[in-house]
XYZ file of C-alpha atoms in Angstrom:
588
model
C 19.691 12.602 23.078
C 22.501 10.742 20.808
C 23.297 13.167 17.256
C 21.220 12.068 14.485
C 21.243 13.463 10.835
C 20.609 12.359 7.458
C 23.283 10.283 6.242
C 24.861 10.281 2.514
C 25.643 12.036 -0.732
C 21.888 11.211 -2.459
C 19.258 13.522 -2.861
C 16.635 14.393 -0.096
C 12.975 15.896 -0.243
C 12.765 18.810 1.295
C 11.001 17.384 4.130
C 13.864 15.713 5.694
C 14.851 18.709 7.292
C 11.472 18.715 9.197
C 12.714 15.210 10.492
C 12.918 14.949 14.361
C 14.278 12.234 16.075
C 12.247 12.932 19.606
C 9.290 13.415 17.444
C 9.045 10.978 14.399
C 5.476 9.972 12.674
C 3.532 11.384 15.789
C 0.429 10.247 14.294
C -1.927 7.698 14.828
C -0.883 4.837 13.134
C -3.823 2.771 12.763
C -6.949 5.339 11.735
C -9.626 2.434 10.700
C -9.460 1.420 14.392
C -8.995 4.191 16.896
C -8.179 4.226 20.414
C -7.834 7.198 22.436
C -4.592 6.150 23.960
C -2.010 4.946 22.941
C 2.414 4.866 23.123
C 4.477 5.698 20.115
C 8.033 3.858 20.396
C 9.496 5.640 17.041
C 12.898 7.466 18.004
C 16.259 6.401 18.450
C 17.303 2.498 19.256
C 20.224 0.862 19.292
C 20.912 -0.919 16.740
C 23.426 -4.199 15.464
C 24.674 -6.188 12.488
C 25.691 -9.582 13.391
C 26.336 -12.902 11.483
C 23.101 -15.224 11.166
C 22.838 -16.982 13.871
C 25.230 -15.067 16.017
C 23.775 -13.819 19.611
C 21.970 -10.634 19.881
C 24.577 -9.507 22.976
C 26.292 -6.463 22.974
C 23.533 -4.963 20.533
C 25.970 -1.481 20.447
C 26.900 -0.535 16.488
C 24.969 3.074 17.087
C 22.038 4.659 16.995
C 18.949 3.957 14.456
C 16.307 6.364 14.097
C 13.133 3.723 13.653
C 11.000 3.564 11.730
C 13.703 4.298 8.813
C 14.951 1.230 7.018
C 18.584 0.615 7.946
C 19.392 1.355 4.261
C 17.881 4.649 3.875
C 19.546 8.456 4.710
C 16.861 8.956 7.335
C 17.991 6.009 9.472
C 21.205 8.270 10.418
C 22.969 4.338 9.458
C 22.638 4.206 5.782
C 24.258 0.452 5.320
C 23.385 -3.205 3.602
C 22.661 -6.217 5.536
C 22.009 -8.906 3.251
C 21.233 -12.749 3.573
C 24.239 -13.342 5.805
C 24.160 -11.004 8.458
C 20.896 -10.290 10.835
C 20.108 -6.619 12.012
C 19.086 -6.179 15.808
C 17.033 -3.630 17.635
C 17.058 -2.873 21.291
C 15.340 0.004 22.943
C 13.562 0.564 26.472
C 10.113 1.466 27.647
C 7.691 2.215 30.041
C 3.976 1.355 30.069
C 2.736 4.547 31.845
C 1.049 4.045 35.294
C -2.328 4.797 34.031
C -2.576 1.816 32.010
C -2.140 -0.573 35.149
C -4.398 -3.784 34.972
C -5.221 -3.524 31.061
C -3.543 -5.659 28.581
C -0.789 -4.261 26.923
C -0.354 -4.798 23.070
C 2.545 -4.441 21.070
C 2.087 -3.344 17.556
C 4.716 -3.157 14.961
C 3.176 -1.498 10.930
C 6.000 -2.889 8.626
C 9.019 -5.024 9.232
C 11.243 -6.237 6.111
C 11.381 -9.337 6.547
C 11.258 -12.253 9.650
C 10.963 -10.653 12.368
C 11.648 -12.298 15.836
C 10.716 -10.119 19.031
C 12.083 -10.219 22.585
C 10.703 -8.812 26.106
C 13.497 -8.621 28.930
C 14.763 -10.966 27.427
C 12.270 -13.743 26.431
C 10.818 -14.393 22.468
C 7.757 -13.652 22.803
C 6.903 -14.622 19.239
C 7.730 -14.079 15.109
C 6.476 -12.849 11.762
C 7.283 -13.427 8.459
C 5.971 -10.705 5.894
C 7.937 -7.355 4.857
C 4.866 -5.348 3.866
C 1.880 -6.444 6.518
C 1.102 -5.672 10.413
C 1.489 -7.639 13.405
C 0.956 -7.124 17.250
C 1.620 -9.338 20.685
C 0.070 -8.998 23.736
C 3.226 -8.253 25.687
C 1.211 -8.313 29.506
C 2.125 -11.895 31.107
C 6.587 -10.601 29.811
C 5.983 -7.115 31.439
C 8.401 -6.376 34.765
C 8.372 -3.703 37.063
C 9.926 -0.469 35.743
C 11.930 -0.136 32.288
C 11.046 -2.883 29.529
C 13.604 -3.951 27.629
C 12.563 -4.627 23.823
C 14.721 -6.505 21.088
C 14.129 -6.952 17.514
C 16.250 -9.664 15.288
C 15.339 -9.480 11.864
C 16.872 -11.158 8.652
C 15.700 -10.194 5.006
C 17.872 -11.712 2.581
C 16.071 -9.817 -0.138
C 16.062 -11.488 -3.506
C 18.233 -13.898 -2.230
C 14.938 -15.322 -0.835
C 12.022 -16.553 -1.730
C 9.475 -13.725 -0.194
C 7.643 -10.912 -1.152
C 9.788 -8.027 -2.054
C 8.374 -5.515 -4.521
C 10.703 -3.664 -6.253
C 13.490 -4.376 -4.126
C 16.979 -5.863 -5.392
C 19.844 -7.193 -3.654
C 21.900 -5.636 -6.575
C 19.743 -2.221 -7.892
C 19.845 -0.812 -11.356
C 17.313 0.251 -13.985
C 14.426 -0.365 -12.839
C 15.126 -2.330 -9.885
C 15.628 -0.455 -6.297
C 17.356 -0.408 -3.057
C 16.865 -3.156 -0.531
C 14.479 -2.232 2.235
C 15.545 -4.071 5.739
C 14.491 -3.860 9.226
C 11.309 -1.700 10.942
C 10.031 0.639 8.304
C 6.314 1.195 9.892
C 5.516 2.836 13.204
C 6.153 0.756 16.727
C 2.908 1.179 19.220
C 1.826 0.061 22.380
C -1.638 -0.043 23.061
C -3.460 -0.557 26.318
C -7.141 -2.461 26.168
C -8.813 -4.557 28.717
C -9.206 -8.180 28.707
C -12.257 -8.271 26.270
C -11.579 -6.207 23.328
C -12.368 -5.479 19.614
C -9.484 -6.883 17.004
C -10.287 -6.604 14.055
C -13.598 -4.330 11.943
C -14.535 -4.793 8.476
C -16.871 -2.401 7.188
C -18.615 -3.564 4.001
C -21.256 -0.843 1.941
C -23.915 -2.140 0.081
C -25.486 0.427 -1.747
C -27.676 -1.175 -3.245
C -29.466 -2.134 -0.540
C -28.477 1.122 1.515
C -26.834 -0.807 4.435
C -23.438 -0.832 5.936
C -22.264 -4.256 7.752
C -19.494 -4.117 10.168
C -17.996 -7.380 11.005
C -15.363 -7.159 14.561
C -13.204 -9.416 15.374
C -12.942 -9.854 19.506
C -10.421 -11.301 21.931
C -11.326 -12.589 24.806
C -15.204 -12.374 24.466
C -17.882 -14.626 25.964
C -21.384 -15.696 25.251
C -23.883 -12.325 26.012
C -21.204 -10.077 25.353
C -22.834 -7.554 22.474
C -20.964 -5.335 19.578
C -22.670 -1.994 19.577
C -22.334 0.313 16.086
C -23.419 4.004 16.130
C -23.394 5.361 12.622
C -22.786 9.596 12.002
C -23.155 12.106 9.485
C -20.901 15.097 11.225
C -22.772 14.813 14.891
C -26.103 13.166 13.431
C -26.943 10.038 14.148
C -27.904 8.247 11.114
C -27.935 4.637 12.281
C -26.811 2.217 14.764
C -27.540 -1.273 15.598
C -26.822 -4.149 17.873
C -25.333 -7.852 17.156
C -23.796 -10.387 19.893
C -20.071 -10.630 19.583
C -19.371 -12.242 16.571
C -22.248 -11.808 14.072
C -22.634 -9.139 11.883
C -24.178 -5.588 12.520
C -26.511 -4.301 9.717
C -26.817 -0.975 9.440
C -29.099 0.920 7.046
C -28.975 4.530 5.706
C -31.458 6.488 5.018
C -30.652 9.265 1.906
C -27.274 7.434 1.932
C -24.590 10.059 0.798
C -22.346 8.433 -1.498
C -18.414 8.319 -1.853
C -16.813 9.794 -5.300
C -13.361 11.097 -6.326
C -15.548 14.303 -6.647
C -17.371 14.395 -2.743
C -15.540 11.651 -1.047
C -17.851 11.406 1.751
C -17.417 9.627 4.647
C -19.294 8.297 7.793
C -17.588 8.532 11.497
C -18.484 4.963 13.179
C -18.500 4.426 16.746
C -17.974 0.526 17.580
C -18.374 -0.257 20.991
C -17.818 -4.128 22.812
C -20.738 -4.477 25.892
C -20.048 -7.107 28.664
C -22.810 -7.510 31.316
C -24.464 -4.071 29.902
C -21.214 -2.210 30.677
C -18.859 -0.956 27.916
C -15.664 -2.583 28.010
C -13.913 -1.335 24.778
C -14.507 1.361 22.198
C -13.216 2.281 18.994
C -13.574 4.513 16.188
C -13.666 4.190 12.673
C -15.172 5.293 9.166
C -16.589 3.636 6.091
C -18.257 5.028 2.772
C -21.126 4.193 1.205
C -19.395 3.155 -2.793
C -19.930 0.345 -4.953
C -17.304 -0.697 -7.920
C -18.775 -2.750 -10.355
C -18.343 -3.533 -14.111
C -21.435 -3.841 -16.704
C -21.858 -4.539 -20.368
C -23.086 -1.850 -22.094
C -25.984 -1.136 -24.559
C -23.165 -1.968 -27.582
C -21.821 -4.804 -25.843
C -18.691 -2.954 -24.224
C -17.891 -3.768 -20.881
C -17.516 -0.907 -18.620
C -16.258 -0.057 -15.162
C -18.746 1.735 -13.071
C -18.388 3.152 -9.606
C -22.065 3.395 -7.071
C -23.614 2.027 -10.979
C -22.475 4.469 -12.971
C -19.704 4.702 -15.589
C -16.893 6.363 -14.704
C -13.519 6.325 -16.153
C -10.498 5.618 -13.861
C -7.189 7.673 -14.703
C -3.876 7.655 -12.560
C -0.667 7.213 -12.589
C 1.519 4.239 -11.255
C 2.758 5.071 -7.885
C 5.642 2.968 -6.369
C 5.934 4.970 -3.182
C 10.258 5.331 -3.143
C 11.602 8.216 -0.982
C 14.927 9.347 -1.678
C 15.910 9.644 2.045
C 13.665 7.378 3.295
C 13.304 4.796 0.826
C 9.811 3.310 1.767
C 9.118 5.270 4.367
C 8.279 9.140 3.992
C 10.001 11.333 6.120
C 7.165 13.102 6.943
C 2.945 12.419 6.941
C 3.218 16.404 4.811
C 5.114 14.227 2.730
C 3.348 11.562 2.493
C -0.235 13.469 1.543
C 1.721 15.683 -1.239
C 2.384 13.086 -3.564
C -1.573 12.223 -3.031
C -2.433 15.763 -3.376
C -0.235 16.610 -6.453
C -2.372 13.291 -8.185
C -5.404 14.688 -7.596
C -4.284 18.929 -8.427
C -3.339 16.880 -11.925
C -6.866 16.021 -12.572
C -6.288 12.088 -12.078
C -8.775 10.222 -9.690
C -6.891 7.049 -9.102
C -3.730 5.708 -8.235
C -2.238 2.293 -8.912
C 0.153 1.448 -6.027
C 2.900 -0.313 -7.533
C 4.671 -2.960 -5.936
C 4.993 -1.792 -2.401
C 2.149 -1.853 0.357
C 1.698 1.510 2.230
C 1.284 2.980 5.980
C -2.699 2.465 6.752
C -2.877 6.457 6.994
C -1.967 6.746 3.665
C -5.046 4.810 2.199
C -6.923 6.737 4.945
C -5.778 10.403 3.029
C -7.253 8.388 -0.341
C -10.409 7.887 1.491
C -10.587 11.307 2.621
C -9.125 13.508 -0.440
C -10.732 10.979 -2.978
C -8.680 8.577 -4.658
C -8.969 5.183 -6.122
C -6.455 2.868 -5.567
C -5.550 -0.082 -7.523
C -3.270 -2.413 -4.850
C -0.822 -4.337 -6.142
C 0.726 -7.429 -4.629
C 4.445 -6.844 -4.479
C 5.852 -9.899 -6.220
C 8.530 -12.290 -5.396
C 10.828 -14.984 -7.006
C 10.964 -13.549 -10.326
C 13.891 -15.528 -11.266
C 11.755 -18.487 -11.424
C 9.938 -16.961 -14.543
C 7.480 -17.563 -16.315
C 7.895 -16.280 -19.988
C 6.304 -12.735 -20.306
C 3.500 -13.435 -23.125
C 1.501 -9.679 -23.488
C -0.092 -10.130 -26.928
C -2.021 -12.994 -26.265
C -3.965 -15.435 -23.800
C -1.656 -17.600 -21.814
C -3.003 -21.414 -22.775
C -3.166 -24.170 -20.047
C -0.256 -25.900 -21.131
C 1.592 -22.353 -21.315
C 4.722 -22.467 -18.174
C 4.145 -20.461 -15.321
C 6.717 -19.912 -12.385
C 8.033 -23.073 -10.768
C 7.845 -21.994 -7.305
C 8.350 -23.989 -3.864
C 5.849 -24.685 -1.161
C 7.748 -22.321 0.649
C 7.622 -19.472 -1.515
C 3.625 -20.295 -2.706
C 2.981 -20.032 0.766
C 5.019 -16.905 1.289
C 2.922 -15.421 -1.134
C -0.666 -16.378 -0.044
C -0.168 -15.735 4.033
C 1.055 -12.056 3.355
C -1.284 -11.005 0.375
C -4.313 -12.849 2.895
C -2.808 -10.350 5.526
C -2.481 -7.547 3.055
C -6.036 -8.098 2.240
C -7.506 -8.260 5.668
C -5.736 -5.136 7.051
C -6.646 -3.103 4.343
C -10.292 -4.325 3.692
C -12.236 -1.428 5.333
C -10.580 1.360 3.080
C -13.182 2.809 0.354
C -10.416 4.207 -1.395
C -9.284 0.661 -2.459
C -11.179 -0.631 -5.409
C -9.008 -3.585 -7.176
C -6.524 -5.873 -6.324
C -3.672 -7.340 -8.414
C -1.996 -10.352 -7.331
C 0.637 -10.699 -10.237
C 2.428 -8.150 -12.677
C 4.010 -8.713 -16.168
C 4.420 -12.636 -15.241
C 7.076 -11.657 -12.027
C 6.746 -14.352 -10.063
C 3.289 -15.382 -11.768
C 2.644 -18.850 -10.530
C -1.288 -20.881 -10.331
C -3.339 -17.471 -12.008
C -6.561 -19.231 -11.414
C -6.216 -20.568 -7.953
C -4.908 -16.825 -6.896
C -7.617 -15.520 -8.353
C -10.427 -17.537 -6.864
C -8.170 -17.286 -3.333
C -8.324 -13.377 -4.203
C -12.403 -13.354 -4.366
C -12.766 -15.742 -1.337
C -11.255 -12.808 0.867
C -12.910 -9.791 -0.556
C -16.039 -10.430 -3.204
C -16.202 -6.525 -2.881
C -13.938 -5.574 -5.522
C -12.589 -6.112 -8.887
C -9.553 -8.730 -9.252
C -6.842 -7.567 -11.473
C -5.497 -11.234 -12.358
C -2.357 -10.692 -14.215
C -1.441 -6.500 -14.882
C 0.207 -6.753 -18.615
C 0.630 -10.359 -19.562
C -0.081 -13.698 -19.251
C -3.508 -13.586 -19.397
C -6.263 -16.280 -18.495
C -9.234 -15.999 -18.971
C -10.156 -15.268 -14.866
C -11.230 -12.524 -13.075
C -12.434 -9.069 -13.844
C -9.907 -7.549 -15.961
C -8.031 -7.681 -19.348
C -4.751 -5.406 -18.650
C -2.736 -4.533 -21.179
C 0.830 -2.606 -21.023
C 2.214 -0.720 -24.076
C 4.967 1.871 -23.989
C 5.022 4.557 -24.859
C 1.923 4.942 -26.391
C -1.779 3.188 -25.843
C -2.637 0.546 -27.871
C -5.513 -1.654 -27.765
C -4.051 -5.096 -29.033
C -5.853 -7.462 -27.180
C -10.230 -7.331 -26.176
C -12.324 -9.200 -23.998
C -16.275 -9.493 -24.772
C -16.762 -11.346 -21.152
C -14.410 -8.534 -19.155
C -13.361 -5.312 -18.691
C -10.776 -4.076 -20.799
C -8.032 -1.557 -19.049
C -4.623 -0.269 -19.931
C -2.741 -0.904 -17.339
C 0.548 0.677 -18.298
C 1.982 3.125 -20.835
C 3.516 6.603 -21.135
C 6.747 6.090 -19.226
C 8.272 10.013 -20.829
C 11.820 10.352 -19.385
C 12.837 14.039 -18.407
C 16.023 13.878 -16.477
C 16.711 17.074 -14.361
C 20.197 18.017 -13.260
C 20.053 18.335 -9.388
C 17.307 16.039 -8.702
C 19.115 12.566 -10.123
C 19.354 9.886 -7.863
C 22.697 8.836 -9.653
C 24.754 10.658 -12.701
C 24.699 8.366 -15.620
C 22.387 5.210 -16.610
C 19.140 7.322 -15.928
C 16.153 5.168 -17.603
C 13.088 6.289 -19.283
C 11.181 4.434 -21.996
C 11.638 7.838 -24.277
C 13.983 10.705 -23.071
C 13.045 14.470 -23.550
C 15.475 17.586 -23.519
C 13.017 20.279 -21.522
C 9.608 20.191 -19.895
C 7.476 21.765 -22.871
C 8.530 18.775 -25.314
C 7.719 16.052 -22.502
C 4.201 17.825 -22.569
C 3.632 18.081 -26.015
C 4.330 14.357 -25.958
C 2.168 13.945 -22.888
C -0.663 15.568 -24.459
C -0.391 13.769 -27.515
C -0.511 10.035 -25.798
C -3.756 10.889 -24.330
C -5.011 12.366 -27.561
C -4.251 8.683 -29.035
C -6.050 6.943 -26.019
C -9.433 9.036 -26.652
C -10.895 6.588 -29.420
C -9.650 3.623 -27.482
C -11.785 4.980 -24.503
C -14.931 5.139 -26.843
C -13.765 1.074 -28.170
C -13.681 -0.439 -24.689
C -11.057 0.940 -22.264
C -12.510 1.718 -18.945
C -8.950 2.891 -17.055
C -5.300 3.591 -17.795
C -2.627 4.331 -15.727
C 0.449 6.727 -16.565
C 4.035 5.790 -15.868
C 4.724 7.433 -13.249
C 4.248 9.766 -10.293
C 7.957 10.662 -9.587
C 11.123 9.521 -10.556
C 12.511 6.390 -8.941
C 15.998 6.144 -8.535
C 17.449 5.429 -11.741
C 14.199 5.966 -13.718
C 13.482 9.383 -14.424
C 10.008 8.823 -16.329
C 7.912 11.167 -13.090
C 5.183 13.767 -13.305
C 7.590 14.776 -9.909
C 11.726 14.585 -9.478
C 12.561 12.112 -6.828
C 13.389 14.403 -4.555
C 9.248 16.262 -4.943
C 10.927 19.608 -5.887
C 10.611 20.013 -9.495
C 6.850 18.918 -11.337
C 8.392 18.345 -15.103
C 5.470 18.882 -16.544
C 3.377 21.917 -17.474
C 0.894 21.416 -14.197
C -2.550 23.116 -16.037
C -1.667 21.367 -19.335
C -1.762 17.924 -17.572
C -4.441 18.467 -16.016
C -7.160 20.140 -19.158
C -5.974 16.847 -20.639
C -6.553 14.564 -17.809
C -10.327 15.758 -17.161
C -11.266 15.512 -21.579
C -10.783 11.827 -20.722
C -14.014 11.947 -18.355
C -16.059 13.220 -20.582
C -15.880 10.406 -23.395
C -16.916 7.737 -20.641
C -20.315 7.648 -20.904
């Protein structure tokens, strides 16, 4: 095995000394749709920088510990790419002997951004999209013994005209590191001909029935989707539908999903062909409803399973220090989760950046909302940020290109999609602040057409139409309740933003951000405290949900509950938290 170790002068989480390059991300990568086997191709490839365009020959610049972003410490590489150059892959396989005569799928969670894939030596296809998941069925380009697998990928960043979140070709403030290459687990999958592709679990508790929806590949008329339905080892309910329709389950003393008992139903999904079961998989779903209602004074309010409940987290942009967007660990991973809820919040708004499907999975199970944001793009083409009132019609938003427009729609449609069956997810937010904010109304209604489900977040902070669910308004660092909607819910979707920078735990020495800086923990809590003694009468005048600026530090911001590098919480812990659960109580 070639050396590997962090790379770099930055700071690093304790976890990436638990790091091992024979043994990285063991775990299932996919947990809404579970096989029993399956091949993890995470480890050490070879890896390339080449001019665009150049061939992919020769693909011998070292080793690159995947799935760490070429950028990051963990990659063992720790260098740019940019819109000139193209980074290559290569690794070998082998599809183990036991999976002879099944299909053989190729699954890749993440690459930043257009990624082109070759099989001993033939492209066996692309994908364009830095933040969603893609797969090939790799069977007719498999050859006897070792499998030869390339990756070309260019991501030119904001040089482009993609997605990219928070992402800058030139950091600073509150911009971050580029993100390039594989930054999500590589899989190989065996299944047989016929098999299950897709499941969408949809609760209804109103009517105390789960649907599940498959996708199939390969299916024929008579072929049957079976659903069994548990409680621990009880069967609750199961049902039948031919391949392609919908299976209706319904629950009997249906226990229902809260921050508080996030409970959650095993399902068994099963594809039948001629009576005989040719593909199984498992998955979950919860039995929650989010919904918003006008009160007895008039007030709008948000209500999860129909009743109020007020949602409080902080905004969560998911940066590692050594592994940029990619934790070096799933311990990691759950702490920053864990730490949210120990604080007494019950949501999280995930800023920016798309995560690994097992981290929405360890909302579901531990109990936290999650308000997903579409990371933006193409900011430079505007609009004007208007906060303090409604954006009129003849108001400019962002000239984008065809291109970009459809940049954004195919990935958020993807984003959408793969995430769909998560309980933990209750809103989506196409647009932020007016980055990138281009046809509000159009996004929105393309929003709803995917998922009806949930609420739709139009336009977090500014440049507000009068579409979809929620009025968002930012304010640092205090709440304030500027602008009100009689005909939606009103939410503050940003504020706080208390800078406490920490000597050993700073990304970088000098130009550390924070919308107010502090000189010790106790006077960052004071403050703290005091914010969320101003937001208590704005609860009681309409806002159903705030979110706190922010979970850790970010590279040059140092506004976190958390350093950077997860070692040091900066605030007082139990104070936080007495203050977080008062806010509960006034939503009634």
């Amino acid at each position: 095995m070639a050396q590997w170790k962090p790379v770099g002068d930055k700071i690093k989480t304790d976890w990436a000394n638990k790091v091992n390059p024979s043994n990285v991300l063991p775990e299932y990568p996919r947990p809404i749709m579970e096989r029993s086997q399956w091949q993890n191709l995470n480890g050490l490839w070879n890896y390339a920088i080449r001019n665009r365009g150049a061939a992919g020959t020769n693909i011998n610049d070292g080793k690159i510990l995947v799935p760490f972003a070429i950028e990051s410490s963990l990659s063992g590489v720790q260098k740019t790419v940019g819109k000139d150059k193209e980074l290559w892959y290569e690794r070998t396989f082998s599809v183990p002997a036991a999976w002879s005569g099944k299909n053989i799928l190729l699954h890749f969670g993440a690459v930043d951004w257009k990624a082109d894939v070759f099989l001993n030596d033939i492209k066996i296809g692309s994908h364009k999209g830095g933040f969603s998941a893609f797969s090939f069925d790799i069977t007719p380009y498999l050859t006897n013994g070792q499998q030869k697998l390339v990756v070309r990928v260019w991501d030119p960043t904001t040089d482009g005209h993609q997605p990219v979140g928070k992402q800058r070709t030139k950091p600073e403030g509150i911009w971050y590191t580029p993100v390039t290459g594989i930054w999500q687990t590589v899989w190989l999958e065996p299944v047989n001909k016929k098999h299950i592709a897709a499941v969408y679990n949809t609760p209804n508790i109103d009517e105390s029935k789960l649907t599940v929806c498959t996708k199939t590949d390969g299916t024929q008329q008579g072929d049957v989707i079976s659903v069994v339905m548990k409680d621990g080892n009880k069967i609750v309910a199961r049902g039948k539908a031919i391949a392609g329709q919908e299976v209706e389950l319904f629950v009997q003393n249906q226990k229902l999903w809260t921050p508080d008992s996030p409970f959650l139903y095993d399902l068994e999904i099963s594809l039948l062909s001629g009576g005989k079961t040719v593909d199984v998989v498992k998955s979950y779903s919860a039995m929650r409803k989010i919904s918003s209602v006008r009160d007895g004074a008039g007030v709008w309010r948000m209500q999860l399973n129909n009743k109020n409940l007020f949602q409080y987290g902080p905004l969560d942009q998911g940066y590692w220090p050594d592994g940029l967007f990619t934790a070096p660990t799933e311990e990691a991973m759950i702490y920053d989760i864990k730490k949210t809820k120990d604080m007494g919040f019950n949501m999280i708004r995930k800023h920016m950046k798309v995560e690994p499907a097992r981290w929405y999975t360890a909302c579901d199970k531990l109990g936290i909302l999650v308000w997903q944001d579409m990371p933006m793009g193409d900011i430079q083409h505007g609009p004007d940020w208007q906060n303090h009132e409604y954006y009129q019609e003849t108001g400019r938003l962002a000239n984008r290109s065809a291109e970009s427009e459809e940049n954004f729609k195919r990935e958020w449609k993807a984003i959408i999609g793969q995430f769909y069956s998560y309980p933990s997810i209750v809103v989506w937010t196409p647009f932020n602040e007016a980055w990138g904010q281009f046809k509000t109304e159009e996004i929105t209604a393309f929003t709803k057409a995917l998922d009806s489900t949930r609420l739709i977040n139009s336009a977090s902070g500014g440049n507000h139409f009068k579409t979809g669910d929620i009025l968002d308004l930012h304010n640092y660092p205090g709440p304030m309740m500027y602008l009100y909607d009689f005909n939606r819910t009103t939410v503050l979707g940003e504020f706080g933003g208390l800078g406490l920078p920490l000597k050993g735990h700073l990304w970088q020495a000098d130009r550390n951000w924070g919308y107010v800086q502090f000189k010790n923990s106790k006077e960052v809590t004071d403050r703290y405290v005091e914010l969320l003694e101003e937001l208590k009468p704005m609860i009681r005048q309409g806002f159903s949900a705030a979110v706190y600026t922010q979970t850790t530090d970010v590279e040059g911001e140092v506004n976190g509950l958390m350093t950077y590098d997860r070692k040091v919480i900066k605030l007082d812990e139990n104070r936080v938290r007495k203050a977080n659960l008062e806010l509960y109580k006034l939503y009634k």
